[in-house]
């Protein structure tokens, strides 16, 4: 028989402190003060954190850029018209600049190339006619026509150096005859120092401008190509472009195949970044015309090439709109993966250095990534391409640009729109892969975003979803507590959106997860105070965190009452259904329960009467009675608060906690709960709270008066270990009073304890140990005749068997199925949790002398 999960958890944790009631110890042991006994943290009523379910968010039925958020009408729309006419292949601003920036001209100026040998025209003083050059520009105005003209010349002739032409040609030029320029001039490999950018003014030569030369080299754009590159273009790439030109008679499937072949051909020997401008224009013109064909697959294949060519301005915005429009349909997610579009999209985002100049394009691009991240397959591909790092660095760059200057409102608005898309993509990717350690370093950046824009409802909702997901994992919580100002950021956001259930429930869930981690986070959150809260004189009782949580719970309870009243008026109030207000109350109370685990915080928060009264109202309210999670969390919070009262003579009345001041009222509420039907689900937590409250004599009298101790005795027959464990714990305090022991003994509690040891001992020695402690208190009575000798003998035999180490080892090996590691742990628990209590108890049982019922025989005188 294998160990249960609860037993395996005990192995990982340290040995819990033992129960040390003052009435248990034999007289020869060292006496202890009551305050020391309470400080030992009884395991059956000790502090503990609460776990709860993470809030779930349903998937949106229809994908949109900003969801249902209509706060800003100036945001880019989710629907728009898009076609080939929105693209311009001849736009000089749509490609990376190849030289110094200059005003855009309506027509390119002819290249001014100074020949090495002075021409005859210059010597004779004639002015060379520009008619040939003008005609040349007219003929090459169409990119595809120019490409066909280039392909008609042989490659060898195309690279003939015009400076080595024969004397006949030179003499013909000397006579002043107009000569049409040879196409070989266009293919001449001019040195880089002599290349003049068409957009550069004539008075500013690139040769004389060093800054222009460095700018061009950074863009990796060239005006020349090698002989092999030209040959490859004319023989491989150009036929494919010609095949795409007449798209009206082609089927989309064939065009898709041709586009795939074109991409492979370009990727093989043509550099997308160093492509010549005329090649680039020809390529883009062919691809833009295909966007009028109604085929999403074809559009994505074209978009892959266009993104790798690196378009800018209007063309970049249009292609990002195209990607967004296609990604709005969930059925198209597989097309992005199939066409390998995710990597070019991420590369574009990674290389963007100034998002303000590409605001609309970046918004649509990030919106497309957001939609793709909803698909697990696409999200996995995004993970492979290091999407988390790219998004984090991109967001950090935007934050740095905003923080380093005094940004205008327009820039803040644009940055906020981009953050909405990026953070939602980040959130969607958390469900695609369990490698949360890749996402954890981004927490600091996300926290900075929330601190800056915590007044925005949409962004706060998204980031609250991110934090509620990440805080589920212990490895991520350390990044939260290391982020500077995390407590201020989360509390400020919660305070700003205290009326928004969707945000409040997720932030409270995240806070509850963080507070379950360690005391450092609990202290930091509790002792943080806003400037407005410093005006309050009651600093010890109510911090900013407690004030916000109390306000949140109070508003949710009021709203629930109003909703219930409306439902009753409409005669729809049959069974009470769980609402969003209930979820907020659950997560909020969990924050109180977890933060009170810290001793520094618990001692202060336990004095807050408003908090204790609010929790009492929750468990007493009929509308929350059927909400098991609300009732359980409230009882755990009350138990944690009740733990901190110091019941010693040195403590004055002012040092007593609010739980002590309300102990009778709280006990009465708990007793009423136990008397109701179907309250067995709350018995464990009620027994925990009563275990702390029964430290006080008046509470023990009230419990005994209502026969709650007899109810706990009846629960000893339960098969639930937690029920039995907590029932024994409360009865230890009850049995400390001499006059309360006989009713328990009459209920055959000794026999029940022997059965508990026999049933649970092999796998749970803590229950066996606490049963021994309860038995010690019960046997402390001087009236031996009130004990059933049969029950005492049963207990004595059970202890004798369980104290035999050889037999114990045999039983442990049987239940652990020869698992040596588990067997060693159970044997260690037997020595620490049971042995030290069982031996003194067995010695006391052996010292008990019951009066004999035998009548002595009278001696016969007639012998």
Short mmCIF file of C-alpha atoms in Angstrom, two decimals, residues 433-779:
data_model
loop_
_atom_site.label_atom_id
_atom_site.label_comp_id
_atom_site.label_asym_id
_atom_site.label_seq_id
_atom_site.Cartn_x
_atom_site.Cartn_y
_atom_site.Cartn_z
CA UNK A 433 4.65 26.01 -22.57
CA UNK A 434 5.41 25.06 -18.99
CA UNK A 435 8.94 26.47 -19.13
CA UNK A 436 8.01 29.43 -16.98
CA UNK A 437 11.64 30.19 -16.18
CA UNK A 438 11.89 31.70 -19.66
CA UNK A 439 9.12 34.15 -18.81
CA UNK A 440 10.08 34.96 -15.23
CA UNK A 441 12.86 37.50 -16.03
CA UNK A 442 10.25 39.60 -17.86
CA UNK A 443 8.33 40.22 -14.62
CA UNK A 444 10.37 43.28 -13.74
CA UNK A 445 9.62 44.89 -17.11
CA UNK A 446 5.93 44.05 -16.82
CA UNK A 447 5.87 45.54 -13.34
CA UNK A 448 7.34 48.77 -14.70
CA UNK A 449 4.63 48.91 -17.36
CA UNK A 450 1.90 48.47 -14.74
CA UNK A 451 3.45 51.09 -12.49
CA UNK A 452 3.38 53.61 -15.34
CA UNK A 453 -0.05 52.81 -16.79
CA UNK A 454 -1.95 51.35 -13.81
CA UNK A 455 -4.83 53.74 -14.45
CA UNK A 456 -5.59 52.09 -17.81
CA UNK A 457 -8.26 49.45 -17.37
CA UNK A 458 -7.42 47.31 -20.38
CA UNK A 459 -3.69 47.07 -19.68
CA UNK A 460 -4.25 46.48 -15.97
CA UNK A 461 -6.60 43.61 -16.76
CA UNK A 462 -4.08 41.98 -19.09
CA UNK A 463 -1.18 42.30 -16.68
CA UNK A 464 -3.31 41.03 -13.80
CA UNK A 465 -3.87 37.91 -15.90
CA UNK A 466 -0.11 37.62 -16.50
CA UNK A 467 0.68 37.90 -12.79
CA UNK A 468 -2.07 35.50 -11.74
CA UNK A 469 -0.59 32.91 -14.08
CA UNK A 470 3.07 33.41 -13.20
CA UNK A 471 2.56 33.43 -9.42
CA UNK A 472 1.23 29.89 -9.57
CA UNK A 473 4.86 28.77 -9.91
CA UNK A 474 7.22 29.17 -6.96
CA UNK A 475 10.16 29.84 -9.28
CA UNK A 476 8.51 33.04 -10.50
CA UNK A 477 7.57 34.48 -7.12
CA UNK A 478 11.20 35.31 -6.31
CA UNK A 479 11.28 37.61 -9.35
CA UNK A 480 8.22 39.44 -8.04
CA UNK A 481 9.63 40.15 -4.59
CA UNK A 482 12.93 41.26 -6.15
CA UNK A 483 11.21 43.80 -8.40
CA UNK A 484 11.54 47.27 -6.86
CA UNK A 485 8.24 48.71 -5.70
CA UNK A 486 6.18 45.59 -6.43
CA UNK A 487 3.96 46.07 -3.38
CA UNK A 488 3.24 49.70 -4.23
CA UNK A 489 2.52 48.81 -7.85
CA UNK A 490 0.06 46.01 -7.09
CA UNK A 491 -1.74 47.83 -4.29
CA UNK A 492 -2.06 51.04 -6.31
CA UNK A 493 -3.52 49.13 -9.24
CA UNK A 494 -5.94 47.30 -6.97
CA UNK A 495 -7.00 50.57 -5.39
CA UNK A 496 -7.52 52.22 -8.79
CA UNK A 497 -9.71 49.35 -10.07
CA UNK A 498 -11.36 48.31 -6.83
CA UNK A 499 -14.79 48.31 -8.54
CA UNK A 500 -13.63 46.11 -11.42
CA UNK A 501 -14.16 42.48 -10.46
CA UNK A 502 -12.09 41.08 -13.34
CA UNK A 503 -8.98 42.99 -12.26
CA UNK A 504 -9.52 42.77 -8.50
CA UNK A 505 -9.98 39.00 -8.41
CA UNK A 506 -6.76 38.39 -10.37
CA UNK A 507 -4.64 40.82 -8.42
CA UNK A 508 -5.88 39.35 -5.14
CA UNK A 509 -5.11 35.87 -6.43
CA UNK A 510 -1.57 36.96 -7.36
CA UNK A 511 -1.09 38.65 -3.97
CA UNK A 512 -2.29 35.52 -2.19
CA UNK A 513 0.23 33.41 -4.09
CA UNK A 514 3.09 35.80 -3.30
CA UNK A 515 2.15 35.96 0.38
CA UNK A 516 2.20 32.18 0.66
CA UNK A 517 5.90 32.23 -0.21
CA UNK A 518 7.79 33.73 2.75
CA UNK A 519 7.61 36.21 5.63
CA UNK A 520 9.68 38.82 3.79
CA UNK A 521 6.97 39.39 1.20
CA UNK A 522 4.29 39.45 3.92
CA UNK A 523 6.13 42.07 5.94
CA UNK A 524 6.90 44.22 2.90
CA UNK A 525 3.30 44.26 1.73
CA UNK A 526 1.82 44.90 5.17
CA UNK A 527 4.19 47.66 6.24
CA UNK A 528 3.93 49.58 2.97
CA UNK A 529 1.92 52.73 3.55
CA UNK A 530 0.75 55.33 1.07
CA UNK A 531 1.06 59.00 1.87
CA UNK A 532 -2.70 59.32 2.30
CA UNK A 533 -2.72 56.50 4.86
CA UNK A 534 0.01 58.08 6.97
CA UNK A 535 -2.52 60.63 8.20
CA UNK A 536 -4.34 57.85 10.05
CA UNK A 537 -3.30 57.66 13.70
CA UNK A 538 -4.16 53.97 13.97
CA UNK A 539 -0.97 52.80 12.24
CA UNK A 540 -0.54 49.55 14.13
CA UNK A 541 -3.92 48.11 13.26
CA UNK A 542 -4.52 49.05 9.66
CA UNK A 543 -1.96 49.25 6.87
CA UNK A 544 -2.63 50.26 3.28
CA UNK A 545 -3.02 46.62 2.30
CA UNK A 546 -5.56 45.87 5.04
CA UNK A 547 -7.49 49.06 4.31
CA UNK A 548 -7.82 48.22 0.62
CA UNK A 549 -8.79 44.60 1.29
CA UNK A 550 -11.41 45.59 3.85
CA UNK A 551 -12.86 48.17 1.49
CA UNK A 552 -12.91 45.61 -1.31
CA UNK A 553 -14.69 42.92 0.74
CA UNK A 554 -17.20 45.45 2.09
CA UNK A 555 -18.12 46.68 -1.39
CA UNK A 556 -18.46 43.15 -2.72
CA UNK A 557 -20.75 42.12 0.12
CA UNK A 558 -22.92 45.20 -0.44
CA UNK A 559 -23.13 44.54 -4.16
CA UNK A 560 -24.09 40.91 -3.54
CA UNK A 561 -26.93 41.97 -1.27
CA UNK A 562 -28.21 44.35 -3.94
CA UNK A 563 -28.01 41.71 -6.66
CA UNK A 564 -29.80 39.19 -4.47
CA UNK A 565 -32.56 41.70 -3.75
CA UNK A 566 -33.05 42.29 -7.48
CA UNK A 567 -33.13 38.54 -8.12
CA UNK A 568 -35.75 38.05 -5.41
CA UNK A 569 -37.92 40.76 -6.93
CA UNK A 570 -37.70 39.02 -10.30
CA UNK A 571 -38.46 35.68 -8.61
CA UNK A 572 -35.25 34.19 -9.89
CA UNK A 573 -33.61 33.67 -6.57
CA UNK A 574 -33.86 29.91 -6.30
CA UNK A 575 -30.47 28.38 -5.69
CA UNK A 576 -27.80 31.01 -5.16
CA UNK A 577 -25.24 30.83 -7.93
CA UNK A 578 -21.65 31.87 -7.51
CA UNK A 579 -21.00 35.33 -8.89
CA UNK A 580 -17.93 37.39 -9.68
CA UNK A 581 -18.40 39.12 -6.33
CA UNK A 582 -18.02 35.79 -4.56
CA UNK A 583 -14.73 35.13 -6.36
CA UNK A 584 -13.39 38.49 -5.27
CA UNK A 585 -14.37 37.81 -1.65
CA UNK A 586 -12.67 34.39 -1.76
CA UNK A 587 -9.38 35.79 -3.07
CA UNK A 588 -9.48 38.81 -0.76
CA UNK A 589 -9.98 36.75 2.40
CA UNK A 590 -7.16 34.49 1.23
CA UNK A 591 -4.84 37.51 1.22
CA UNK A 592 -5.74 38.17 4.87
CA UNK A 593 -5.19 34.53 5.84
CA UNK A 594 -1.80 34.29 4.13
CA UNK A 595 -0.42 37.64 5.27
CA UNK A 596 -1.27 36.85 8.90
CA UNK A 597 1.13 33.88 8.90
CA UNK A 598 4.03 36.26 9.57
CA UNK A 599 4.44 36.75 13.31
CA UNK A 600 5.22 40.48 12.95
CA UNK A 601 2.15 41.01 10.80
CA UNK A 602 -0.12 38.58 12.62
CA UNK A 603 0.32 40.23 16.02
CA UNK A 604 -0.72 43.58 14.57
CA UNK A 605 -3.47 42.50 12.24
CA UNK A 606 -5.10 40.35 14.93
CA UNK A 607 -5.93 43.56 16.84
CA UNK A 608 -8.04 44.91 13.96
CA UNK A 609 -11.62 44.72 15.19
CA UNK A 610 -13.04 45.74 11.80
CA UNK A 611 -11.38 42.76 10.17
CA UNK A 612 -12.54 40.23 12.77
CA UNK A 613 -16.09 41.57 12.70
CA UNK A 614 -16.13 41.42 8.90
CA UNK A 615 -15.01 37.78 8.90
CA UNK A 616 -17.63 36.95 11.51
CA UNK A 617 -20.30 38.57 9.33
CA UNK A 618 -19.18 36.42 6.41
CA UNK A 619 -19.43 33.07 8.21
CA UNK A 620 -22.71 34.08 9.84
CA UNK A 621 -24.31 35.26 6.63
CA UNK A 622 -26.85 32.91 5.11
CA UNK A 623 -25.99 34.02 1.57
CA UNK A 624 -22.45 32.70 1.92
CA UNK A 625 -23.42 29.53 3.74
CA UNK A 626 -23.45 27.37 0.62
CA UNK A 627 -20.22 28.85 -0.75
CA UNK A 628 -17.75 26.32 0.59
CA UNK A 629 -14.62 28.21 -0.50
CA UNK A 630 -15.70 31.48 1.12
CA UNK A 631 -16.58 29.76 4.37
CA UNK A 632 -13.37 27.73 4.42
CA UNK A 633 -11.13 30.73 3.72
CA UNK A 634 -12.89 32.79 6.37
CA UNK A 635 -12.47 30.06 8.97
CA UNK A 636 -8.78 29.66 8.12
CA UNK A 637 -8.26 33.41 8.40
CA UNK A 638 -9.99 33.46 11.80
CA UNK A 639 -7.89 30.52 12.96
CA UNK A 640 -4.67 32.32 11.96
CA UNK A 641 -5.78 35.47 13.77
CA UNK A 642 -6.87 33.54 16.88
CA UNK A 643 -3.45 31.93 17.12
CA UNK A 644 -1.68 35.12 18.19
CA UNK A 645 -3.43 35.87 21.48
CA UNK A 646 -1.03 35.59 24.41
CA UNK A 647 -2.92 34.06 27.30
CA UNK A 648 -0.54 34.97 30.09
CA UNK A 649 -0.65 37.26 33.13
CA UNK A 650 1.88 39.71 31.73
CA UNK A 651 -0.42 40.75 28.93
CA UNK A 652 -2.76 43.59 29.74
CA UNK A 653 -6.25 44.04 28.42
CA UNK A 654 -4.94 46.47 25.78
CA UNK A 655 -2.61 43.82 24.38
CA UNK A 656 -5.40 41.34 23.76
CA UNK A 657 -6.48 40.64 20.22
CA UNK A 658 -9.81 41.33 18.60
CA UNK A 659 -10.47 37.59 18.50
CA UNK A 660 -10.14 37.44 22.28
CA UNK A 661 -12.55 40.33 22.70
CA UNK A 662 -15.10 38.62 20.42
CA UNK A 663 -14.37 35.04 21.56
CA UNK A 664 -17.82 34.28 22.99
CA UNK A 665 -19.65 35.70 19.99
CA UNK A 666 -17.36 33.87 17.60
CA UNK A 667 -17.76 30.58 19.49
CA UNK A 668 -21.54 30.91 19.39
CA UNK A 669 -21.44 31.40 15.62
CA UNK A 670 -19.26 28.31 15.20
CA UNK A 671 -21.57 26.22 17.37
CA UNK A 672 -24.55 27.30 15.27
CA UNK A 673 -22.68 26.27 12.14
CA UNK A 674 -22.08 22.80 13.54
CA UNK A 675 -25.78 22.41 14.32
CA UNK A 676 -26.83 23.09 10.73
CA UNK A 677 -27.35 20.40 8.15
CA UNK A 678 -24.67 19.50 5.63
CA UNK A 679 -21.96 21.23 7.65
CA UNK A 680 -19.53 18.32 7.64
CA UNK A 681 -17.40 20.07 5.00
CA UNK A 682 -16.63 22.80 7.55
CA UNK A 683 -16.00 20.57 10.57
CA UNK A 684 -12.23 20.44 10.04
CA UNK A 685 -11.83 24.22 9.97
CA UNK A 686 -14.33 24.76 12.81
CA UNK A 687 -12.35 22.33 14.96
CA UNK A 688 -9.17 24.28 14.17
CA UNK A 689 -10.69 27.58 15.29
CA UNK A 690 -12.19 25.99 18.41
CA UNK A 691 -8.80 24.47 19.12
CA UNK A 692 -7.38 27.98 19.53
CA UNK A 693 -10.45 29.40 21.25
CA UNK A 694 -10.67 26.63 23.86
CA UNK A 695 -7.56 28.06 25.48
CA UNK A 696 -10.02 30.27 27.39
CA UNK A 697 -12.05 28.70 30.26
CA UNK A 698 -15.29 30.51 29.37
CA UNK A 699 -15.08 29.19 25.81
CA UNK A 700 -14.55 25.65 27.09
CA UNK A 701 -17.60 26.00 29.32
CA UNK A 702 -19.70 27.22 26.39
CA UNK A 703 -18.53 24.36 24.18
CA UNK A 704 -19.22 21.81 26.90
CA UNK A 705 -22.63 23.33 27.59
CA UNK A 706 -23.71 22.84 23.97
CA UNK A 707 -22.18 19.31 23.92
CA UNK A 708 -19.83 20.13 21.10
CA UNK A 709 -17.21 17.96 22.84
CA UNK A 710 -19.51 14.96 22.50
CA UNK A 711 -19.96 15.74 18.81
CA UNK A 712 -16.21 15.72 18.39
CA UNK A 713 -16.05 12.40 20.20
CA UNK A 714 -18.50 10.93 17.71
CA UNK A 715 -16.30 12.18 14.85
CA UNK A 716 -13.49 9.95 16.12
CA UNK A 717 -15.10 7.13 14.13
CA UNK A 718 -14.62 9.05 10.87
CA UNK A 719 -12.32 7.62 8.24
CA UNK A 720 -11.05 11.10 7.36
CA UNK A 721 -7.68 11.63 8.96
CA UNK A 722 -8.04 15.42 9.06
CA UNK A 723 -11.38 15.19 10.86
CA UNK A 724 -9.99 12.77 13.44
CA UNK A 725 -6.81 14.76 13.89
CA UNK A 726 -8.53 18.10 14.52
CA UNK A 727 -11.21 16.51 16.73
CA UNK A 728 -8.48 15.04 18.95
CA UNK A 729 -6.75 18.39 19.08
CA UNK A 730 -9.78 20.26 20.37
CA UNK A 731 -10.62 17.52 22.87
CA UNK A 732 -7.14 17.85 24.39
CA UNK A 733 -8.05 21.32 25.59
CA UNK A 734 -11.52 20.20 26.73
CA UNK A 735 -10.11 17.27 28.71
CA UNK A 736 -7.84 19.65 30.59
CA UNK A 737 -10.81 20.41 32.88
CA UNK A 738 -11.42 17.66 35.42
CA UNK A 739 -15.21 17.87 35.41
CA UNK A 740 -15.43 17.59 31.62
CA UNK A 741 -13.70 14.19 31.38
CA UNK A 742 -16.45 11.81 32.65
CA UNK A 743 -18.92 12.55 29.81
CA UNK A 744 -16.18 11.79 27.30
CA UNK A 745 -15.25 8.54 29.02
CA UNK A 746 -18.89 7.48 29.07
CA UNK A 747 -18.88 7.82 25.28
CA UNK A 748 -16.20 5.06 25.21
CA UNK A 749 -13.59 7.50 23.93
CA UNK A 750 -10.76 5.27 25.20
CA UNK A 751 -11.86 2.48 22.88
CA UNK A 752 -12.17 4.97 20.00
CA UNK A 753 -8.62 6.17 20.60
CA UNK A 754 -7.30 2.61 20.55
CA UNK A 755 -9.08 2.04 17.23
CA UNK A 756 -7.60 5.27 15.83
CA UNK A 757 -4.07 4.17 16.72
CA UNK A 758 -4.56 0.75 15.19
CA UNK A 759 -6.11 2.08 11.96
CA UNK A 760 -3.88 5.08 11.21
CA UNK A 761 -0.61 4.24 12.97
CA UNK A 762 1.23 2.45 10.16
CA UNK A 763 1.05 5.45 7.82
CA UNK A 764 0.34 8.43 10.11
CA UNK A 765 2.17 8.44 13.42
CA UNK A 766 1.15 12.03 14.16
CA UNK A 767 -2.46 10.93 14.69
CA UNK A 768 -1.25 8.11 16.93
CA UNK A 769 0.85 10.61 18.90
CA UNK A 770 -1.98 13.09 19.44
CA UNK A 771 -4.25 10.19 20.47
CA UNK A 772 -1.72 9.32 23.16
CA UNK A 773 -1.78 12.88 24.43
CA UNK A 774 -5.58 12.89 24.64
CA UNK A 775 -5.50 9.52 26.41
CA UNK A 776 -3.04 10.92 28.96
CA UNK A 777 -5.42 13.72 29.89
CA UNK A 778 -8.38 11.37 30.17
CA UNK A 779 -6.48 8.94 32.41
#
